[in-house]
Coordinates of C-alpha atoms and ligand atoms in Angstrom, one line a residue:
M1 CA 85.5 34.3 144.9
P2 CA 82.6 36.7 144.1
K3 CA 80.3 37.5 146.9
A4 CA 76.5 37.9 146.6
F5 CA 74.4 40.0 148.8
T6 CA 71.0 38.3 148.9
D7 CA 67.9 39.8 150.3
E8 CA 65.8 37.1 151.8
S9 CA 63.1 37.8 149.2
I10 CA 65.4 36.9 146.3
A11 CA 66.5 33.3 146.3
A12 CA 70.2 32.7 145.3
F13 CA 69.1 30.5 142.3
E14 CA 66.8 33.2 141.0
L15 CA 69.6 35.8 141.2
L16 CA 71.9 33.4 139.3
S17 CA 69.4 32.8 136.5
I18 CA 68.7 36.5 136.1
T19 CA 72.4 37.1 135.8
L20 CA 72.9 34.3 133.3
G21 CA 70.0 35.5 131.3
A22 CA 71.6 38.9 131.0
V23 CA 74.9 37.4 129.6
E24 CA 75.0 37.6 125.8
D25 CA 77.3 34.7 125.3
P26 CA 75.7 31.3 125.3
I27 CA 76.6 29.3 128.5
F28 CA 75.9 25.8 129.6
V29 CA 77.0 23.6 132.4
K30 CA 77.3 19.8 132.4
D31 CA 77.7 17.3 135.2
L32 CA 79.9 14.2 135.2
E33 CA 77.3 12.2 133.2
H34 CA 77.5 14.9 130.5
R35 CA 73.9 16.1 131.3
F36 CA 73.0 19.7 130.9
V37 CA 72.4 21.0 134.4
L38 CA 72.3 24.8 133.8
L39 CA 72.0 27.0 130.7
N40 CA 71.1 30.5 129.8
D41 CA 68.7 32.1 127.3
A42 CA 71.4 32.9 124.8
F43 CA 72.3 29.2 124.5
C44 CA 68.7 28.2 123.9
E45 CA 68.4 31.0 121.3
L46 CA 71.5 29.8 119.6
L47 CA 70.2 26.2 119.3
G48 CA 66.5 27.2 118.8
V49 CA 65.4 25.0 121.6
D50 CA 63.2 25.3 124.7
P51 CA 65.3 25.2 127.9
D52 CA 63.0 22.6 129.4
A53 CA 63.8 20.3 126.5
V54 CA 67.5 20.5 127.2
I55 CA 67.8 20.4 131.0
G56 CA 68.8 16.9 132.2
K57 CA 69.6 15.6 128.7
T58 CA 72.9 14.4 127.2
D59 CA 74.0 15.5 123.7
Q60 CA 72.8 12.2 122.2
E61 CA 69.3 12.5 123.8
L62 CA 69.1 16.1 122.6
A63 CA 70.1 15.1 119.1
S64 CA 67.4 12.4 118.9
L65 CA 64.7 14.8 120.3
C66 CA 65.3 17.9 118.2
D67 CA 68.0 17.3 115.6
V68 CA 70.6 19.4 117.4
D69 CA 74.1 18.2 116.9
L70 CA 76.5 19.8 119.4
Q71 CA 79.5 17.5 118.5
S72 CA 80.9 18.3 122.0
D73 CA 83.0 15.2 122.4
S74 CA 85.6 17.4 124.2
D75 CA 83.6 17.3 127.5
G76 CA 84.9 13.8 128.4
R77 CA 88.5 15.0 128.0
V78 CA 88.0 18.1 130.2
F79 CA 86.5 15.9 132.9
E80 CA 89.3 13.4 132.6
T81 CA 92.3 15.6 132.4
G82 CA 91.0 18.8 134.1
D83 CA 92.6 20.8 131.2
E84 CA 90.8 23.7 129.8
F85 CA 89.5 23.3 126.2
V86 CA 89.6 26.2 123.9
G87 CA 88.6 25.8 120.3
E88 CA 86.1 26.2 117.5
Q89 CA 83.4 23.8 116.5
A90 CA 80.5 23.4 114.1
L91 CA 77.1 22.6 115.4
T92 CA 73.7 22.2 113.8
D93 CA 70.8 24.0 115.5
A94 CA 67.2 22.8 115.8
R95 CA 66.4 24.8 112.6
G96 CA 68.9 22.6 110.8
Q97 CA 71.3 25.5 110.3
E98 CA 75.1 25.0 110.7
R99 CA 76.7 27.5 113.1
I100 CA 80.3 27.9 114.0
V101 CA 81.1 28.7 117.6
S102 CA 84.2 29.4 119.5
I103 CA 84.1 27.6 122.8
R104 CA 85.8 27.5 126.1
K105 CA 85.3 24.6 128.6
T106 CA 86.6 24.7 132.1
L107 CA 86.3 22.2 134.9
Y108 CA 85.2 23.3 138.3
R109 CA 84.4 21.5 141.5
S110 CA 81.7 22.4 144.0
S111 CA 82.5 22.8 147.7
A112 CA 81.4 19.1 148.1
G113 CA 84.0 18.1 145.4
V114 CA 81.4 17.4 142.7
P115 CA 83.0 18.1 139.2
F116 CA 81.1 20.1 136.5
V117 CA 82.2 21.7 133.2
V118 CA 81.2 25.2 132.4
S119 CA 81.1 26.0 128.6
I120 CA 81.1 29.5 127.3
L121 CA 80.3 29.9 123.6
R122 CA 80.5 32.7 121.0
D123 CA 78.7 32.5 117.7
V124 CA 81.3 33.4 115.1
T125 CA 79.4 32.2 112.0
E126 CA 79.0 35.6 110.4
R127 CA 82.6 36.6 111.0
K128 CA 83.8 33.3 109.5
Q129 CA 81.6 33.8 106.5
A130 CA 82.9 37.3 106.0
V131 CA 86.5 36.1 106.2
K132 CA 85.7 33.3 103.7
L133 CA 84.1 35.8 101.3
L134 CA 87.1 38.1 101.6
L135 CA 89.4 35.3 101.0
H136 CA 87.4 34.2 97.9
Q137 CA 87.5 37.8 96.6
A138 CA 91.2 38.0 97.1
L139 CA 91.8 34.9 95.1
H140 CA 89.2 35.2 92.3
D141 CA 88.6 37.3 89.3
R142 CA 85.4 39.2 89.8
L143 CA 84.5 39.3 86.2
T144 CA 84.8 35.7 85.2
G145 CA 84.7 34.0 88.6
L146 CA 87.9 32.1 87.7
G147 CA 90.8 32.0 90.1
N148 CA 93.3 34.8 89.8
R149 CA 97.1 34.8 89.5
A150 CA 97.6 34.4 93.3
L151 CA 95.3 31.4 93.5
F152 CA 96.9 29.9 90.3
E153 CA 100.4 30.2 91.8
R154 CA 99.2 28.5 95.0
Y155 CA 97.7 25.6 93.0
L156 CA 100.8 25.5 90.8
Q157 CA 103.2 25.3 93.7
K158 CA 101.2 22.5 95.3
A159 CA 101.0 20.7 91.9
I160 CA 104.8 21.0 91.6
D161 CA 105.3 19.4 95.0
D162 CA 102.9 16.6 94.1
A163 CA 104.5 16.0 90.7
R164 CA 107.9 15.7 92.4
R165 CA 106.6 13.3 95.0
H166 CA 105.0 11.1 92.4
A167 CA 107.5 11.6 89.6
R168 CA 104.8 12.9 87.3
G169 CA 104.9 15.6 84.6
L170 CA 103.1 18.9 84.7
A171 CA 102.1 21.4 82.1
V172 CA 101.2 25.1 82.3
L173 CA 99.4 26.6 79.3
C174 CA 99.2 30.4 79.0
F175 CA 96.7 31.9 76.6
D176 CA 96.4 35.4 75.2
L177 CA 93.6 36.5 73.0
D178 CA 94.7 37.8 69.6
R179 CA 93.4 41.3 68.8
F180 CA 91.3 41.6 72.0
T181 CA 92.0 45.3 72.0
V182 CA 90.2 45.6 68.7
V183 CA 87.0 44.3 70.3
N184 CA 87.5 46.7 73.2
D185 CA 88.1 49.6 71.0
T186 CA 85.4 49.0 68.4
L187 CA 82.6 47.4 70.6
G188 CA 83.4 49.0 73.9
Y189 CA 84.5 47.8 77.3
Q190 CA 81.2 46.2 78.2
A191 CA 81.4 44.0 75.1
G192 CA 85.1 43.3 76.0
D193 CA 84.0 42.1 79.5
R194 CA 81.3 39.9 78.0
L195 CA 83.8 38.4 75.6
L196 CA 86.2 37.6 78.4
T197 CA 83.4 35.9 80.4
A198 CA 82.5 33.9 77.4
V199 CA 86.1 32.9 76.8
A200 CA 86.4 31.8 80.4
R201 CA 83.4 29.6 80.0
R202 CA 84.6 28.1 76.7
L203 CA 88.0 27.3 78.2
Q204 CA 86.3 25.6 81.1
S205 CA 84.1 23.6 78.8
V206 CA 87.1 22.3 76.8
L207 CA 89.2 21.4 79.8
R208 CA 88.6 18.8 82.4
P209 CA 87.1 20.1 85.7
R210 CA 90.3 19.3 87.6
D211 CA 92.5 21.3 85.2
R212 CA 92.7 24.6 87.0
V213 CA 91.9 27.6 84.8
A214 CA 92.7 31.1 85.9
R215 CA 92.6 34.6 84.5
L216 CA 96.0 36.1 85.1
S217 CA 95.3 39.6 83.8
G218 CA 93.4 41.5 81.1
D219 CA 93.1 39.0 78.2
E220 CA 95.6 36.5 79.6
F221 CA 94.5 33.2 81.0
A222 CA 96.3 30.1 82.2
C223 CA 95.6 26.5 82.8
L224 CA 97.4 23.9 84.9
V225 CA 97.4 20.3 83.7
E226 CA 98.5 17.8 86.3
G227 CA 99.7 14.3 85.4
C228 CA 100.8 15.4 82.0
D229 CA 103.7 13.1 81.3
E230 CA 104.8 14.3 77.9
P231 CA 104.6 17.7 76.1
Q232 CA 102.5 16.0 73.3
A233 CA 99.6 15.7 75.8
A234 CA 99.7 19.4 76.4
L235 CA 99.9 20.1 72.7
R236 CA 96.8 18.0 72.2
I237 CA 95.0 20.1 74.8
A238 CA 96.2 23.3 73.0
E239 CA 94.8 21.9 69.7
R240 CA 91.4 21.3 71.4
I241 CA 91.4 24.9 72.5
H242 CA 92.3 26.3 69.1
E243 CA 89.5 24.1 67.7
A244 CA 87.0 25.4 70.2
F245 CA 87.9 29.0 69.4
R246 CA 87.1 28.5 65.7
Q247 CA 83.4 29.0 66.7
P248 CA 82.8 32.8 66.9
F249 CA 81.8 34.3 70.2
K250 CA 78.4 36.0 70.6
V251 CA 79.0 39.5 72.0
G252 CA 75.7 41.3 72.3
D253 CA 74.1 41.4 68.9
T254 CA 77.4 40.7 67.0
R255 CA 79.7 37.8 66.7
A256 CA 83.4 38.1 67.2
Q257 CA 86.0 35.7 65.8
V258 CA 88.7 35.6 68.4
D259 CA 91.9 33.6 68.1
V260 CA 94.1 32.6 70.9
S261 CA 97.9 32.2 71.2
I262 CA 99.1 29.5 73.5
G263 CA 102.5 29.1 75.3
I264 CA 103.2 25.8 77.0
A265 CA 105.8 25.1 79.7
W266 CA 106.1 21.5 80.4
S267 CA 108.3 20.0 82.9
P268 CA 108.9 16.6 84.6
G269 CA 110.8 18.2 87.5
P270 CA 110.0 21.9 87.4
E271 CA 111.4 24.7 89.4
S272 CA 109.3 27.3 91.2
S273 CA 105.7 28.2 90.2
Q274 CA 106.9 31.6 89.1
D275 CA 109.6 30.1 86.8
L276 CA 107.2 27.7 85.3
L277 CA 104.7 30.5 84.6
R278 CA 107.4 32.6 83.1
F279 CA 108.6 29.8 80.8
A280 CA 105.0 29.5 79.6
D281 CA 105.0 33.3 79.1
V282 CA 108.3 33.2 77.1
A283 CA 106.7 30.5 74.9
L284 CA 103.5 32.6 74.6
H285 CA 105.4 35.6 73.4
R286 CA 107.3 33.4 70.9
A287 CA 103.9 32.2 69.6
K288 CA 102.6 35.8 69.4
R289 CA 105.7 36.9 67.5
K290 CA 105.1 34.1 65.0
G291 CA 101.6 35.4 64.5
G292 CA 99.7 33.1 66.8
G293 CA 99.3 29.3 67.3
T294 CA 101.1 27.3 70.0
Q295 CA 104.6 27.2 71.2
V296 CA 106.2 24.9 73.7
F297 CA 109.0 26.3 75.9
D298 CA 112.2 24.6 75.0
A299 CA 115.1 24.9 77.4
G300 CA 117.4 24.3 74.4
I301 CA 116.0 27.0 72.1
D302 CA 115.1 29.2 75.0
G303 CA 118.2 28.5 77.0
A304 CA 119.2 32.2 76.7
A305 CA 115.8 33.0 77.8
T306 CA 116.2 30.9 80.9
E307 CA 119.4 32.7 81.7
R308 CA 117.7 36.0 81.1
L309 CA 114.9 34.9 83.3
H310 CA 117.2 34.3 86.1
F311 CA 118.8 37.7 85.5
H312 CA 115.4 39.3 85.4
N313 CA 114.5 37.7 88.8
E314 CA 117.7 39.0 90.2
L315 CA 117.1 42.5 88.8
Q316 CA 113.6 42.6 90.3
R317 CA 115.2 41.7 93.6
A318 CA 117.8 44.4 93.1
L319 CA 115.1 47.0 92.8
H320 CA 113.5 46.0 96.0
Q321 CA 116.7 45.5 98.0
D322 CA 118.4 48.8 97.3
E323 CA 121.1 47.3 95.1
L324 CA 120.6 50.0 92.4
T325 CA 122.4 53.2 92.8
L326 CA 123.0 56.4 90.8
Y327 CA 126.3 57.8 89.7
Y328 CA 126.5 61.4 88.6
Q329 CA 128.6 62.9 85.8
P330 CA 128.9 66.7 85.6
L331 CA 127.8 68.8 82.6
M332 CA 130.2 71.7 82.3
D333 CA 129.5 75.2 81.0
M334 CA 132.1 75.6 78.2
A335 CA 132.2 79.4 78.5
T336 CA 132.8 79.6 82.3
G337 CA 134.2 76.2 83.1
L338 CA 131.7 75.8 85.9
I339 CA 129.3 73.0 86.6
S340 CA 125.9 73.5 85.0
G341 CA 124.3 70.2 86.0
A342 CA 124.7 66.5 86.2
E343 CA 123.5 63.4 84.4
A344 CA 122.3 60.6 86.6
L345 CA 123.6 57.2 85.4
I346 CA 122.4 54.0 86.9
R347 CA 124.6 51.2 88.3
W348 CA 123.8 47.9 89.9
R349 CA 125.7 46.9 92.9
H350 CA 125.4 43.1 92.4
P351 CA 126.2 41.0 95.4
T352 CA 128.6 38.7 93.5
R353 CA 129.3 40.4 90.1
G354 CA 130.3 43.7 91.6
L355 CA 129.3 47.0 89.9
V356 CA 127.3 46.2 86.8
P357 CA 127.1 48.9 84.1
P358 CA 123.7 49.9 82.7
D359 CA 124.5 48.5 79.2
Q360 CA 124.4 45.0 80.8
F361 CA 120.9 45.2 82.3
I362 CA 119.0 48.2 80.9
P363 CA 118.2 46.4 77.6
L364 CA 116.8 43.4 79.4
A365 CA 114.8 45.7 81.8
E366 CA 113.4 47.4 78.7
E367 CA 112.5 44.0 77.1
T368 CA 110.7 42.8 80.2
G369 CA 109.1 46.1 81.2
L370 CA 111.0 46.3 84.4
I371 CA 112.4 49.5 83.1
V372 CA 109.2 51.2 84.1
P373 CA 109.6 50.7 87.9
I374 CA 113.3 51.1 87.6
G375 CA 113.0 54.4 85.7
D376 CA 110.5 55.5 88.2
W377 CA 113.0 54.9 91.0
V378 CA 115.8 56.7 89.0
L379 CA 113.6 59.7 88.5
H380 CA 112.6 60.0 92.1
E381 CA 116.1 59.3 93.5
A382 CA 117.8 61.8 91.1
C383 CA 115.3 64.6 91.9
R384 CA 115.5 63.9 95.6
Q385 CA 119.3 64.0 95.6
T386 CA 119.4 67.2 93.5
V387 CA 117.1 69.1 95.9
L388 CA 119.4 68.1 98.7
W389 CA 122.5 69.3 96.9
K390 CA 120.8 72.6 95.9
R391 CA 120.1 73.3 99.6
R392 CA 123.5 72.2 100.8
F393 CA 125.6 74.0 98.1
G394 CA 123.3 76.9 97.4
L395 CA 123.0 75.8 93.8
G396 CA 120.6 78.0 91.8
C397 CA 118.3 77.3 88.9
E398 CA 121.3 76.9 86.6
F399 CA 122.0 73.6 88.0
N400 CA 119.9 71.0 86.2
I401 CA 119.6 67.3 86.6
S402 CA 119.4 65.1 83.6
V403 CA 117.7 61.7 83.7
N404 CA 117.7 59.1 81.0
V405 CA 114.2 57.9 79.9
S406 CA 113.9 54.8 77.8
A407 CA 111.4 54.5 74.9
K408 CA 109.4 52.0 76.8
Q409 CA 108.9 54.5 79.7
L410 CA 107.8 57.2 77.2
H411 CA 105.4 54.7 75.6
D412 CA 103.9 54.1 79.1
S413 CA 100.9 56.5 79.4
G414 CA 101.7 57.3 83.1
L415 CA 105.1 59.0 82.6
A416 CA 103.9 62.6 82.5
S417 CA 101.6 62.3 85.5
R418 CA 104.3 60.3 87.4
T419 CA 106.9 63.0 86.6
R420 CA 104.5 65.7 87.9
E421 CA 104.1 63.6 91.1
V422 CA 107.8 63.1 91.6
L423 CA 108.4 66.9 91.2
E424 CA 105.8 67.6 93.8
E425 CA 107.1 64.9 96.2
T426 CA 110.7 66.1 96.0
G427 CA 110.1 69.8 95.5
L428 CA 112.3 70.2 92.4
P429 CA 111.1 72.9 90.0
A430 CA 110.0 71.3 86.7
D431 CA 112.3 73.4 84.6
E432 CA 115.4 72.2 86.5
L433 CA 114.8 68.6 85.3
I434 CA 116.0 67.4 81.9
L435 CA 114.7 64.2 80.5
E436 CA 117.0 62.6 78.0
L437 CA 115.2 60.7 75.2
T438 CA 116.5 59.1 72.1
E439 CA 115.6 60.6 68.7
N440 CA 113.7 57.5 67.7
A441 CA 111.7 57.5 70.9
I442 CA 110.7 61.1 70.4
L443 CA 109.8 60.6 66.8
E444 CA 107.6 57.6 67.6
E445 CA 105.9 59.1 70.6
R446 CA 105.6 62.8 69.8
A447 CA 102.3 63.1 71.6
R448 CA 103.7 61.6 74.8
A449 CA 106.8 63.8 74.4
R450 CA 104.5 66.9 74.2
E451 CA 102.7 65.8 77.3
L452 CA 106.0 65.7 79.1
R453 CA 107.0 69.1 77.9
D454 CA 103.7 70.4 79.1
V455 CA 104.6 69.3 82.6
G456 CA 107.3 71.9 82.3
V457 CA 110.4 69.8 82.2
K458 CA 113.0 70.2 79.5
L459 CA 113.5 67.5 76.9
A460 CA 116.9 66.5 75.5
I461 CA 117.7 64.4 72.5
D462 CA 120.3 61.9 73.7
D463 CA 123.0 60.5 71.4
F464 CA 121.9 62.9 68.7
G465 CA 123.1 61.9 65.2
T466 CA 122.8 58.1 65.8
G467 CA 119.0 57.8 65.0
Y468 CA 116.7 58.9 62.3
A469 CA 116.0 62.5 63.4
S470 CA 117.5 64.6 60.7
L471 CA 118.2 68.3 61.4
A472 CA 115.2 69.1 59.3
Y473 CA 112.9 67.5 61.9
L474 CA 114.3 69.5 64.8
R475 CA 112.1 72.5 64.3
D476 CA 108.9 70.4 65.0
L477 CA 110.1 68.5 68.0
P478 CA 109.3 69.5 71.6
V479 CA 112.9 69.6 72.7
S480 CA 115.2 72.2 74.1
M481 CA 118.5 70.4 74.2
L482 CA 120.7 68.3 71.9
K483 CA 123.4 66.0 73.1
V484 CA 125.8 65.3 70.3
A485 CA 126.8 61.6 70.4
R486 CA 130.3 60.6 71.5
P487 CA 131.4 59.0 68.1
F488 CA 131.1 62.5 66.4
I489 CA 133.0 64.2 69.2
S490 CA 135.8 61.6 69.4
K491 CA 136.5 62.1 65.7
L492 CA 136.6 65.9 65.9
G493 CA 139.6 67.4 64.2
R494 CA 140.5 63.9 62.8
D495 CA 137.5 63.4 60.4
V496 CA 136.6 66.3 58.2
V497 CA 133.0 65.1 57.6
D498 CA 132.3 64.6 61.3
T499 CA 133.9 67.9 62.2
S500 CA 131.8 69.8 59.8
L501 CA 128.7 67.9 60.9
V502 CA 129.2 68.9 64.5
N503 CA 129.7 72.5 63.2
T504 CA 126.4 72.3 61.3
I505 CA 124.5 70.9 64.3
L506 CA 125.9 73.7 66.5
T507 CA 125.0 76.5 64.0
L508 CA 121.5 75.1 63.3
G509 CA 120.9 74.3 67.0
Q510 CA 121.9 77.8 68.0
D511 CA 119.5 79.2 65.4
L512 CA 116.7 77.1 66.8
G513 CA 117.5 78.2 70.4
L514 CA 118.6 74.7 71.4
L515 CA 121.2 74.1 74.0
I516 CA 124.0 71.9 72.6
V517 CA 125.9 69.4 74.7
A518 CA 129.0 67.6 73.4
E519 CA 129.1 64.1 74.9
G520 CA 132.3 62.1 75.6
I521 CA 134.9 64.8 75.5
E522 CA 138.1 63.1 76.3
D523 CA 141.0 65.3 75.3
P524 CA 141.8 69.0 75.4
K525 CA 142.0 69.3 71.6
Q526 CA 138.4 68.4 71.3
L527 CA 137.5 70.8 74.1
A528 CA 139.4 73.7 72.3
L529 CA 137.6 73.0 69.0
L530 CA 134.2 72.8 70.6
R531 CA 134.9 76.1 72.4
Q532 CA 135.8 77.7 69.1
M533 CA 132.5 76.4 67.7
R534 CA 130.7 78.0 70.7
C535 CA 129.3 74.7 72.0
H536 CA 127.4 75.4 75.2
L537 CA 127.9 72.5 77.4
G538 CA 130.3 69.6 77.6
Q539 CA 130.4 66.2 79.3
G540 CA 133.1 63.7 79.3
F541 CA 136.0 61.9 81.0
L542 CA 138.2 65.0 80.5
F543 CA 136.1 66.8 83.2
A544 CA 135.1 63.9 85.2
K545 CA 133.9 60.3 85.0
P546 CA 130.5 59.4 86.5
M547 CA 130.9 59.1 90.2
P548 CA 128.9 58.1 93.4
A549 CA 126.9 60.9 95.1
T550 CA 129.5 61.4 97.8
E551 CA 132.4 61.9 95.3
F552 CA 130.2 64.1 93.2
E553 CA 129.7 66.4 96.2
M554 CA 133.5 66.9 96.5
F555 CA 133.6 67.8 92.8
V556 CA 130.8 70.3 93.2
A557 CA 132.5 71.8 96.2
K558 CA 135.6 72.5 94.0
N559 CA 133.7 73.7 90.9
A560 CA 130.9 75.7 92.4
P561 CA 129.6 78.4 93.1
V562 CA 127.1 78.1 90.3
S563 CA 124.3 80.3 91.5
R564 CA 126.2 83.5 91.6
R565 CA 128.0 83.3 88.2
A566 CA 126.8 85.3 85.2
A567 CA 124.6 83.6 82.7
P568 CA 126.6 82.7 79.6
A569 CA 126.0 85.0 76.6
W570 CA 123.8 82.6 74.7
A571 CA 121.4 81.9 77.5
P572 CA 118.9 84.9 77.2
R573 CA 118.6 84.3 73.4
A574 CA 118.0 80.7 73.8
A575 CA 115.4 81.3 76.4
A576 CA 113.6 83.9 74.3
D577 CA 113.7 81.6 71.3
L578 CA 112.3 78.8 73.3
R579 CA 109.4 81.0 74.5
M580 CA 108.7 82.0 71.0
R581 CA 108.8 78.4 69.8
S582 CA 106.5 77.2 72.5
A583 CA 104.1 80.0 71.8
Q584 CA 104.0 78.9 68.2
S585 CA 103.3 75.3 69.0
A586 CA 100.7 76.1 71.6
Ligands
C2E601 P1 124.2 57.7 77.8 O1 122.9 58.3 78.2 O2 124.7 58.1 76.4 O3 125.2 58.1 78.9 C1 126.5 58.5 78.7 C2 127.4 57.3 78.8 O4 128.7 57.7 78.2 C3 127.7 56.9 80.2 O5 127.9 55.5 80.2 C4 129.0 57.6 80.5 O6 129.7 56.9 81.5 C5 129.7 57.5 79.2 N1 130.7 58.5 79.1 C6 130.6 59.8 79.5 N2 131.7 60.5 79.1 C7 132.5 59.7 78.5 C8 133.8 59.8 77.8 O7 134.4 60.8 77.8 N3 134.3 58.7 77.2 C9 133.6 57.5 77.2 N4 134.2 56.5 76.6 N5 132.4 57.3 77.8 C10 131.9 58.4 78.4 P2 127.1 54.6 81.2 O8 127.0 55.2 82.5 O9 127.7 53.2 81.2 O10 125.7 54.5 80.6 C11 125.4 53.9 79.4 C12 124.0 54.1 78.9 O11 123.1 53.4 79.7 C13 123.6 55.5 78.9 O12 124.1 56.1 77.8 C14 122.1 55.4 78.9 O13 121.7 55.2 77.6 C15 121.9 54.1 79.7 N6 121.5 54.5 81.1 C16 122.3 54.9 82.1 N7 121.5 55.2 83.2 C17 120.2 55.0 82.8 C18 118.9 55.1 83.4 O14 118.8 55.5 84.6 N8 117.8 54.9 82.7 C19 117.9 54.5 81.4 N9 116.8 54.2 80.7 N10 119.1 54.3 80.7 C20 120.2 54.6 81.4
CA602 CA1 122.1 60.2 78.5
CA603 CA1 124.2 59.9 75.4

């Protein structure tokens, strides 16, 4: 119990009211009849009332006098049960403004046993509004004001639950503007933004207010139609949208004719919101491939797609749950028989399927774009591991790590800067990393390949001989290594044409200062022939199969030391030639 020292000149009540006045939180006290018996200035300020108008009144009397609605029906319960009440409530002040307060009500008794309830309030209106605003921003697209993907998925999940409960159908329509990039490129981003806003408005005008429209990303929109019991109903909506898009859009001073492709997923008993959205996306891509219009997802036709979707979901999970792992296959120096590096090869440790080889999931990852984050992981992991090995085994700069890069990754504009980042993060010198690309990828993305070479890494053409790059092209490509594809090597000595082709590649490659790797060496005869032809490096089951990191370490322990060996005879010339070539191309 707090004690008060009162000078006779200060009455106890005066001391109490001064103290209450100094408290920032609004406080009021009510008696058993629910009348205000004590309150502080903060409370009167909150309500915008005069203290004299409040004292002695009940909530109802106060409301009729000055439009204050305290909605404090919890007082009765606190008096009855004696339990403390803690909660939030809305109230309207005398200025007619709604405020939200957090409130704590506690029952006390005077020494004479008279009960009274003390309420302590805190005005949380601004905090609530800020939270509401943040929530709105997190779930809406700032440009168009439409919901974003996160909000759409929420509505979709709720709609799926409702549809199941009431045995109704449901459709998701995904839209993608045709040739939107043309508008962006020719009229500029501002015009692009204006167009997107206009598209959002037009979509809303065609659809019913309760059909949820969202902007998923860039020029991709989606709409959710509840109570859609047959796919034809969704098709009719799509037709209305196509019709509405026949009118050109006004973008600044010009008019732009923009078409839209539509993918529909319809389902009477659909799966998860993500699946339904992906079904619509599969249909949308089919529509785009056909040059526009509308496509409905059909589990029959797209059955394979459904299966792949499942696989895709699993692969996405694999990436986040450390199910992916790297195997390493050594590259051997043909002259010395020592290790010159390793190629990192991905594997998927699937919980039920066991070890899945890359051929069974990389093509799908390429198709769905998942190869970009996967490739990113591979790059980082291979570099990290290599730096560790270099330290542990004292491997020098002769030990290079090769990483496979798919065309889609090369196409992605971020690869060069991401590679630079990974090198910085892991501390691997750039010229000890080899990126293996296919001939076709390099031919199609020469500028991107040059960007990569400018990072300082080496580029290799993987599976050389299987693509379009003829030997004549080689001089102009930013590469320093050729990996001769396994089919040529396996026919060495057995097929005259292939044997002489390998010989030609080796001669020309050496003239151009390129390192030549023979892939898939399986028997000693092939090895002997390749040695005669002065092939630089070899890789294949004859030396070792790809193996997990721990096994690879044992292999290194047997076949090192690499750093102290003499450089092979061809090396200085190759390096000098490369310098000359890069000087020419600079
Ligand atoms: P690749 O880049 O041509 O890799 C060489 C493949 O040949 C590997 O198959 C390797 O195990 C196999 N191989 C090596 N020596 C021999 C041999 O003497 N005989 C035979 N029969 N095969 C040999 P793997 O590991 O199954 O990889 C298959 C393909 O998957 C790779 O072909 C590559 O294109 C792709 N891949 C692997 N890892 C990655 C990755 O991290 N990213 C990307 N984008 N692709 C990858
Ligand atoms: Ca490769
Ligand atoms: Ca290869």
